[in-house]
GROMACS .gro file of C-alpha atoms in nm:
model
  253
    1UNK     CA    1   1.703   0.311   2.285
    2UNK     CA    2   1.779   0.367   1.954
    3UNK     CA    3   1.541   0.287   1.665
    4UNK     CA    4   1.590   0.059   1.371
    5UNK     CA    5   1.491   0.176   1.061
    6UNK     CA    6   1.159   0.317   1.150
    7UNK     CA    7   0.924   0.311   0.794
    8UNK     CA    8   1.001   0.614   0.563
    9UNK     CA    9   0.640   0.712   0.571
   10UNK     CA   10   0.670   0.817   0.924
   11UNK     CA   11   0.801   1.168   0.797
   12UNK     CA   12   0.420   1.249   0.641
   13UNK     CA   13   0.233   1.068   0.924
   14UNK     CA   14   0.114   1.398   1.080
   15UNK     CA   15   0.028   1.555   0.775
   16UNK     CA   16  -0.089   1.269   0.550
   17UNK     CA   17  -0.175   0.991   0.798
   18UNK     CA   18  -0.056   0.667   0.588
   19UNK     CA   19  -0.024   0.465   0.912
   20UNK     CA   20  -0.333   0.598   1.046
   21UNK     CA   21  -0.568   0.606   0.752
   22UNK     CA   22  -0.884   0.616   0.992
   23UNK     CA   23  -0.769   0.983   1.076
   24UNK     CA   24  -0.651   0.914   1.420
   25UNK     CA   25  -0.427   1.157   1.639
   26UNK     CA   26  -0.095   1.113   1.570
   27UNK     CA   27   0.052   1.063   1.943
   28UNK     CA   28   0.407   1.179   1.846
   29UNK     CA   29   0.593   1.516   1.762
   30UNK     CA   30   0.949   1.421   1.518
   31UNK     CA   31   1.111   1.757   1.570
   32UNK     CA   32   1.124   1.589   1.923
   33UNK     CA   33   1.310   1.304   1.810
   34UNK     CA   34   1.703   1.284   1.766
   35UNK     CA   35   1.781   1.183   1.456
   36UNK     CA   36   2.107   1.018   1.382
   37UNK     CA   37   2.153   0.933   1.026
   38UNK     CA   38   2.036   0.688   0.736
   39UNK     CA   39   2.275   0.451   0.609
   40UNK     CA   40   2.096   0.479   0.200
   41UNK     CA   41   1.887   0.683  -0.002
   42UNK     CA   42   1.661   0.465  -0.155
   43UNK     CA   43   1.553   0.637  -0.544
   44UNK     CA   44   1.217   0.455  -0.667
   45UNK     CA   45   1.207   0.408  -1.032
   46UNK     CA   46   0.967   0.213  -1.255
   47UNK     CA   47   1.055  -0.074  -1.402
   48UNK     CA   48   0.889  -0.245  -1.693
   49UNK     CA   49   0.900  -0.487  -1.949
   50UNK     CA   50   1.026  -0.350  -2.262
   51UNK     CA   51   0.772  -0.568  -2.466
   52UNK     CA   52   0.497  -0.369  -2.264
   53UNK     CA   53   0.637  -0.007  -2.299
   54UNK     CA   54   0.982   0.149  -2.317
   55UNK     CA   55   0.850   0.555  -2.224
   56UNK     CA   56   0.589   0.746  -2.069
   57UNK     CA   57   0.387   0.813  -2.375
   58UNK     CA   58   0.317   0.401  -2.380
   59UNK     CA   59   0.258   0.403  -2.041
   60UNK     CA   60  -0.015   0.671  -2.151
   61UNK     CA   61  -0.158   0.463  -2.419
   62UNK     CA   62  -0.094   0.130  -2.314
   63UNK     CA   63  -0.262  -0.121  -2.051
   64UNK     CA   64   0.006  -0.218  -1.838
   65UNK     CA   65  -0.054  -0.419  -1.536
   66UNK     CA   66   0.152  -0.346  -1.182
   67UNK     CA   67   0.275  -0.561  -0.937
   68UNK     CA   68   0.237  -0.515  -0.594
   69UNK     CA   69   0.168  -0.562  -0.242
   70UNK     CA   70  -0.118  -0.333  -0.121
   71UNK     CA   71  -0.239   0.001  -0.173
   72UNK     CA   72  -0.057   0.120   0.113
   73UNK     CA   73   0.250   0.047  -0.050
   74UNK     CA   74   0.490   0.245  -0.219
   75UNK     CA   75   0.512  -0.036  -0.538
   76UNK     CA   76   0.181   0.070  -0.536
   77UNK     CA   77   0.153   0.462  -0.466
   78UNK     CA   78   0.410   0.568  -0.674
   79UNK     CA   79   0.241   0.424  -0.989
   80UNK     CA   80  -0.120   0.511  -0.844
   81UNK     CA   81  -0.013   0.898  -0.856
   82UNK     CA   82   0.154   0.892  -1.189
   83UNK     CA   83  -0.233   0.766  -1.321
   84UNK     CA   84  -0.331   1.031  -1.109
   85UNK     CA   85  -0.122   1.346  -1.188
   86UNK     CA   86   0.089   1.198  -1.533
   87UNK     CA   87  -0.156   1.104  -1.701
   88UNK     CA   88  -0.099   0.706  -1.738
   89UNK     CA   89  -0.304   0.447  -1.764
   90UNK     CA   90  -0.187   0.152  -1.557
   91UNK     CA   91  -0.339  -0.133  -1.396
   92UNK     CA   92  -0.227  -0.300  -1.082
   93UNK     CA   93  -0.278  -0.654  -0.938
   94UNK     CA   94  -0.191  -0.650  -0.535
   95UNK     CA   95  -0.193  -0.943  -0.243
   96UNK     CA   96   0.181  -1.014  -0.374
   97UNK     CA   97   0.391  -1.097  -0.035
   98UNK     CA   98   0.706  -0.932  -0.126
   99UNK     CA   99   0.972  -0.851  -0.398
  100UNK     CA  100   1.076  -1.198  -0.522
  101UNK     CA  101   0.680  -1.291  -0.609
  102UNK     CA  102   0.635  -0.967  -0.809
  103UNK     CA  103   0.947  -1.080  -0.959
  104UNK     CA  104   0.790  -1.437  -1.087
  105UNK     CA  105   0.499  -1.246  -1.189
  106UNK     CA  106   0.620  -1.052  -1.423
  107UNK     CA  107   0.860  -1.351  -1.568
  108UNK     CA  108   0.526  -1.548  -1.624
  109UNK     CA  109   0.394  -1.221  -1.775
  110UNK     CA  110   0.066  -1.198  -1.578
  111UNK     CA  111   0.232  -0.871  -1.455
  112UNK     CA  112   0.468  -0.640  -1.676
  113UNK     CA  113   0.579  -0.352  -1.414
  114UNK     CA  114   0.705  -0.259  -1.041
  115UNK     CA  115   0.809   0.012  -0.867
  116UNK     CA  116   1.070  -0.037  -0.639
  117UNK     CA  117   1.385   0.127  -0.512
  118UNK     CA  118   1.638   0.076  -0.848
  119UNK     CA  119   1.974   0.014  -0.626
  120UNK     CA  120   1.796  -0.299  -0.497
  121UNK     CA  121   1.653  -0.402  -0.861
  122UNK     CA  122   1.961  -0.322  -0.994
  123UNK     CA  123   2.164  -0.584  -0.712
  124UNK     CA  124   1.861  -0.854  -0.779
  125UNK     CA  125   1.764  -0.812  -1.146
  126UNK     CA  126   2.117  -0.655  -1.289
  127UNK     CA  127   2.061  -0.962  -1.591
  128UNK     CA  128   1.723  -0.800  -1.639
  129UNK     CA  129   1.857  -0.428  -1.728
  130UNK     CA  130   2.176  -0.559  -1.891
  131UNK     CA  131   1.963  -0.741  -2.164
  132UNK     CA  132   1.695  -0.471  -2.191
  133UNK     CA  133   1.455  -0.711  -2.045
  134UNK     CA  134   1.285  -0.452  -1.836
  135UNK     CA  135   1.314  -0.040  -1.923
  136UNK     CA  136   1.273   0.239  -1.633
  137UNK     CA  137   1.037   0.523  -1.821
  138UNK     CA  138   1.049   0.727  -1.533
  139UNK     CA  139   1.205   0.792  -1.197
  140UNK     CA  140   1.069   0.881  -0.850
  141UNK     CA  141   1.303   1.145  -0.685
  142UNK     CA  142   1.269   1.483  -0.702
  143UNK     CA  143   1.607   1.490  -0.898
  144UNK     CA  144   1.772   1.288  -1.157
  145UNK     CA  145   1.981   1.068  -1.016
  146UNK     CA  146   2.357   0.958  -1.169
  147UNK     CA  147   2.249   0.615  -1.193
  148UNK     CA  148   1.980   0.738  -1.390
  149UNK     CA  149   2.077   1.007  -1.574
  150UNK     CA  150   1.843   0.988  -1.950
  151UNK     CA  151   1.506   0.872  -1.712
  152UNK     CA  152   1.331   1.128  -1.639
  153UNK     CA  153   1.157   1.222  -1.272
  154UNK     CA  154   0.758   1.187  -1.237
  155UNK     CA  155   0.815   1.620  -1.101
  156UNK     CA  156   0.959   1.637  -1.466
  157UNK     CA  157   0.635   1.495  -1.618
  158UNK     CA  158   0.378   1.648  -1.456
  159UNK     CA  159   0.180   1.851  -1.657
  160UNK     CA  160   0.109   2.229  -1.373
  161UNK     CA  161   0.299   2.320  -1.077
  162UNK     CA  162   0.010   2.186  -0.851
  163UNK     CA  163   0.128   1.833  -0.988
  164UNK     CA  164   0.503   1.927  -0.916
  165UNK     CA  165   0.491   2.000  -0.611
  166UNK     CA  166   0.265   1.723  -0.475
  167UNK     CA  167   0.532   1.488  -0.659
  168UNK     CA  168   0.807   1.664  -0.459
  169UNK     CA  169   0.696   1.687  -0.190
  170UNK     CA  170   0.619   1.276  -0.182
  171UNK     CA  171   0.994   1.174  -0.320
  172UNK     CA  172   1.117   1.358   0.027
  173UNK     CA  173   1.112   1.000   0.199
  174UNK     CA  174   1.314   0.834  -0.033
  175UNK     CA  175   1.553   1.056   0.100
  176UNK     CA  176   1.614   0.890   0.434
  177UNK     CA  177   1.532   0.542   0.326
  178UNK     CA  178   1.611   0.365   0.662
  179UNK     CA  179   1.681   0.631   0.918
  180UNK     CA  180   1.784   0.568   1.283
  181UNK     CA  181   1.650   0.734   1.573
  182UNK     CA  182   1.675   0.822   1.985
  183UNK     CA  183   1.317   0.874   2.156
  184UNK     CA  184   1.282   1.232   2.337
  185UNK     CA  185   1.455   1.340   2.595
  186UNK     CA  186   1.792   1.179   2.497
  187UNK     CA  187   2.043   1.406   2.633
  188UNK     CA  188   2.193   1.588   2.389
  189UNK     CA  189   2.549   1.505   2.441
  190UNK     CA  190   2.473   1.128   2.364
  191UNK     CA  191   2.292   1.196   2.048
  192UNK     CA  192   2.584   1.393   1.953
  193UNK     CA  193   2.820   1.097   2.002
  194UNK     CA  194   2.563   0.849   1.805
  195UNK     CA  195   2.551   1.072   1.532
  196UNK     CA  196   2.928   1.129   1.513
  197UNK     CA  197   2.972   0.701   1.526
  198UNK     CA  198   2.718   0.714   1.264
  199UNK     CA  199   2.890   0.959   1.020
  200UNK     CA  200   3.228   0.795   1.074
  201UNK     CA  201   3.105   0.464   0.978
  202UNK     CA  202   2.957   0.616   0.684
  203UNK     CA  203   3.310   0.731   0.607
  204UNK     CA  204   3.515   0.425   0.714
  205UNK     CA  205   3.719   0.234   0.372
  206UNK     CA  206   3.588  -0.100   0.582
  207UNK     CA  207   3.221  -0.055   0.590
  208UNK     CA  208   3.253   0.101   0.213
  209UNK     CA  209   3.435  -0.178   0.086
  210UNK     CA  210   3.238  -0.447   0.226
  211UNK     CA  211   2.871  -0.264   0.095
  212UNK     CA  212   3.011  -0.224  -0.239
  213UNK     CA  213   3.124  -0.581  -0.253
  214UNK     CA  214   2.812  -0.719  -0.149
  215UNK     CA  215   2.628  -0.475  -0.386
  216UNK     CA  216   2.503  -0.217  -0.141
  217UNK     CA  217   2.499   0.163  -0.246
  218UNK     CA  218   2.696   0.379   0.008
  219UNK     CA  219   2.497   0.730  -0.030
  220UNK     CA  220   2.431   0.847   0.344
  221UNK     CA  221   2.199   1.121   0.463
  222UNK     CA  222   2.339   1.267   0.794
  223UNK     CA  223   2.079   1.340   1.118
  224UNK     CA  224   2.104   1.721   1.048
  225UNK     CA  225   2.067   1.600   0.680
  226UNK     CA  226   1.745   1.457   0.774
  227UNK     CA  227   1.616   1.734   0.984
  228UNK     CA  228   1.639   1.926   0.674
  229UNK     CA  229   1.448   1.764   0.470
  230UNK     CA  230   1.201   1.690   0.763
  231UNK     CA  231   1.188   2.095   0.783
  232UNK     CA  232   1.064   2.126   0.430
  233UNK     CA  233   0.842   1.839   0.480
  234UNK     CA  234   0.673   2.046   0.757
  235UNK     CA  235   0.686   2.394   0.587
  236UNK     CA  236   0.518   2.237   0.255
  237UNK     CA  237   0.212   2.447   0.200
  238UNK     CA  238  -0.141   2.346   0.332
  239UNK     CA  239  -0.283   2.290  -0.008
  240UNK     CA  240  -0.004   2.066  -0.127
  241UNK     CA  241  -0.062   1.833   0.118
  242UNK     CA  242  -0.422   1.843   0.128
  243UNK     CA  243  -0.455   1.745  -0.259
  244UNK     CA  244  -0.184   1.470  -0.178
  245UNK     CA  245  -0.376   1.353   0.128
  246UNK     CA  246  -0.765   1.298  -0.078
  247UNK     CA  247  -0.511   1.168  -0.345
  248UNK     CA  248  -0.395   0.883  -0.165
  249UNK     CA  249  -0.723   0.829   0.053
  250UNK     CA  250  -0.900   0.686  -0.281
  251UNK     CA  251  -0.568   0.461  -0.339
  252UNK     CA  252  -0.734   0.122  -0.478
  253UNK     CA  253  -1.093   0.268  -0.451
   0.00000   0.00000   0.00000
């Protein structure tokens, strides 16, 4: 059976155990799985009111409070290491049940930031970064993206290679946003004909049109796409990850 969408922090579940916090054995091997494709990369940035702070030196200064839904979270990670290894100074307010409540909050003003994936912000809120209403003072990715080209990334920011590279390392899953999967043991000749389905709907003037009309990025990551960046995942040095790990295991502590 094929997999919807499985969450993007399965990639670092057997090295950083964000679904399984309590340290349990992870009771799965991906370079088992076949991976077919993700329809989106999904770029995080940081957006936030431009009466709060417009760049990262405010953010340093400042006390702005983030939105979001739980320390588990990536609204809530991503800002959580940029206190950690940036050097900012945020605050964050959680329990929020999804996108359009962090949205009211920070129109009421009892919350002036979010982190979120920017193509969706930019679909949502596009009135909100037309007018200036909200700034982005800093990017997630491990690269600049297009879309984003003057913003710089958190890896820019961060003040020693040790900080880098646990920054890089964690922008990997935006990657493969919503990636599709077969279980084991799928014979090989049927993944091959999922994935080739896959990349031709990718390509197909239909599907484009229709995502760009209702204001969906087209920016696919192929299944051998994926299994490269699941490679460097797995070859990321032992130290990386273990500073990332302790990092994120005091998340809202």
């Amino acid at each position: 059976m094929l997999s919807r969408s499985p969450n993007n922090s399965l990639f670092f579940e057997p090295q950083l155990k964000l679904l399984s916090k309590e340290g349990g054995n992870v009771a799965f091997d991906l370079s088992k799985f076949s991976w077919i494709g993700s329809p989106l990369q999904e770029p995080q940035a940081l957006f936030v009111l431009s009466s709060a702070a417009r760049t990262i030196d405010d953010l340093r200064t400042k006390k702005v409070i983030v939105a979001s839904t739980g320390v588990s979270a990536d609204n809530y990670l991503m800002s959580y290491l940029l206190n950690q290894l940036v050097g900012t100074k945020m605050d964050f307010v959680t329990g929020y049940q999804g996108q359009g409540d962090i949205f009211m909050a920070m129109e009421r003003g009892e919350a002036q930031a979010n982190s979120a994936g920017f193509s969706n912000f930019f679909v949502s809120k596009a009135d909100w970064v037309r007018s200036g209403f909200v700034v982005t003072p800093v990017q997630f990715g491990d690269a600049r993206t297009s879309d984003l080209p003057d913003t710089p990334t958190a890896v820019e920011l961060a003040p020693d290679e040790p900080s880098r590279a646990a920054l890089t390392y964690f922008a990997q899953k935006f990657k493969a946003a919503r990636p599709l999967m077969l279980p084991p043991d799928v014979p090989a000749d049927r993944a091959a004909a999922l994935r080739a389905a896959f990349d031709a709907t990718m390509r197909d003037p239909a599907y484009i049109a229709e995502a760009r009309r209702i204001g969906l990025d087209v920016n696919p990551l192929s299944g051998a796409e994926i299994e490269r960046v699941l490679a460097g995942i797995f070859a990321t040095p032992e130290p990386v990850v273990t500073r990332l790990r302790e990092l994120i295991a005091r998340a809202g502590k």
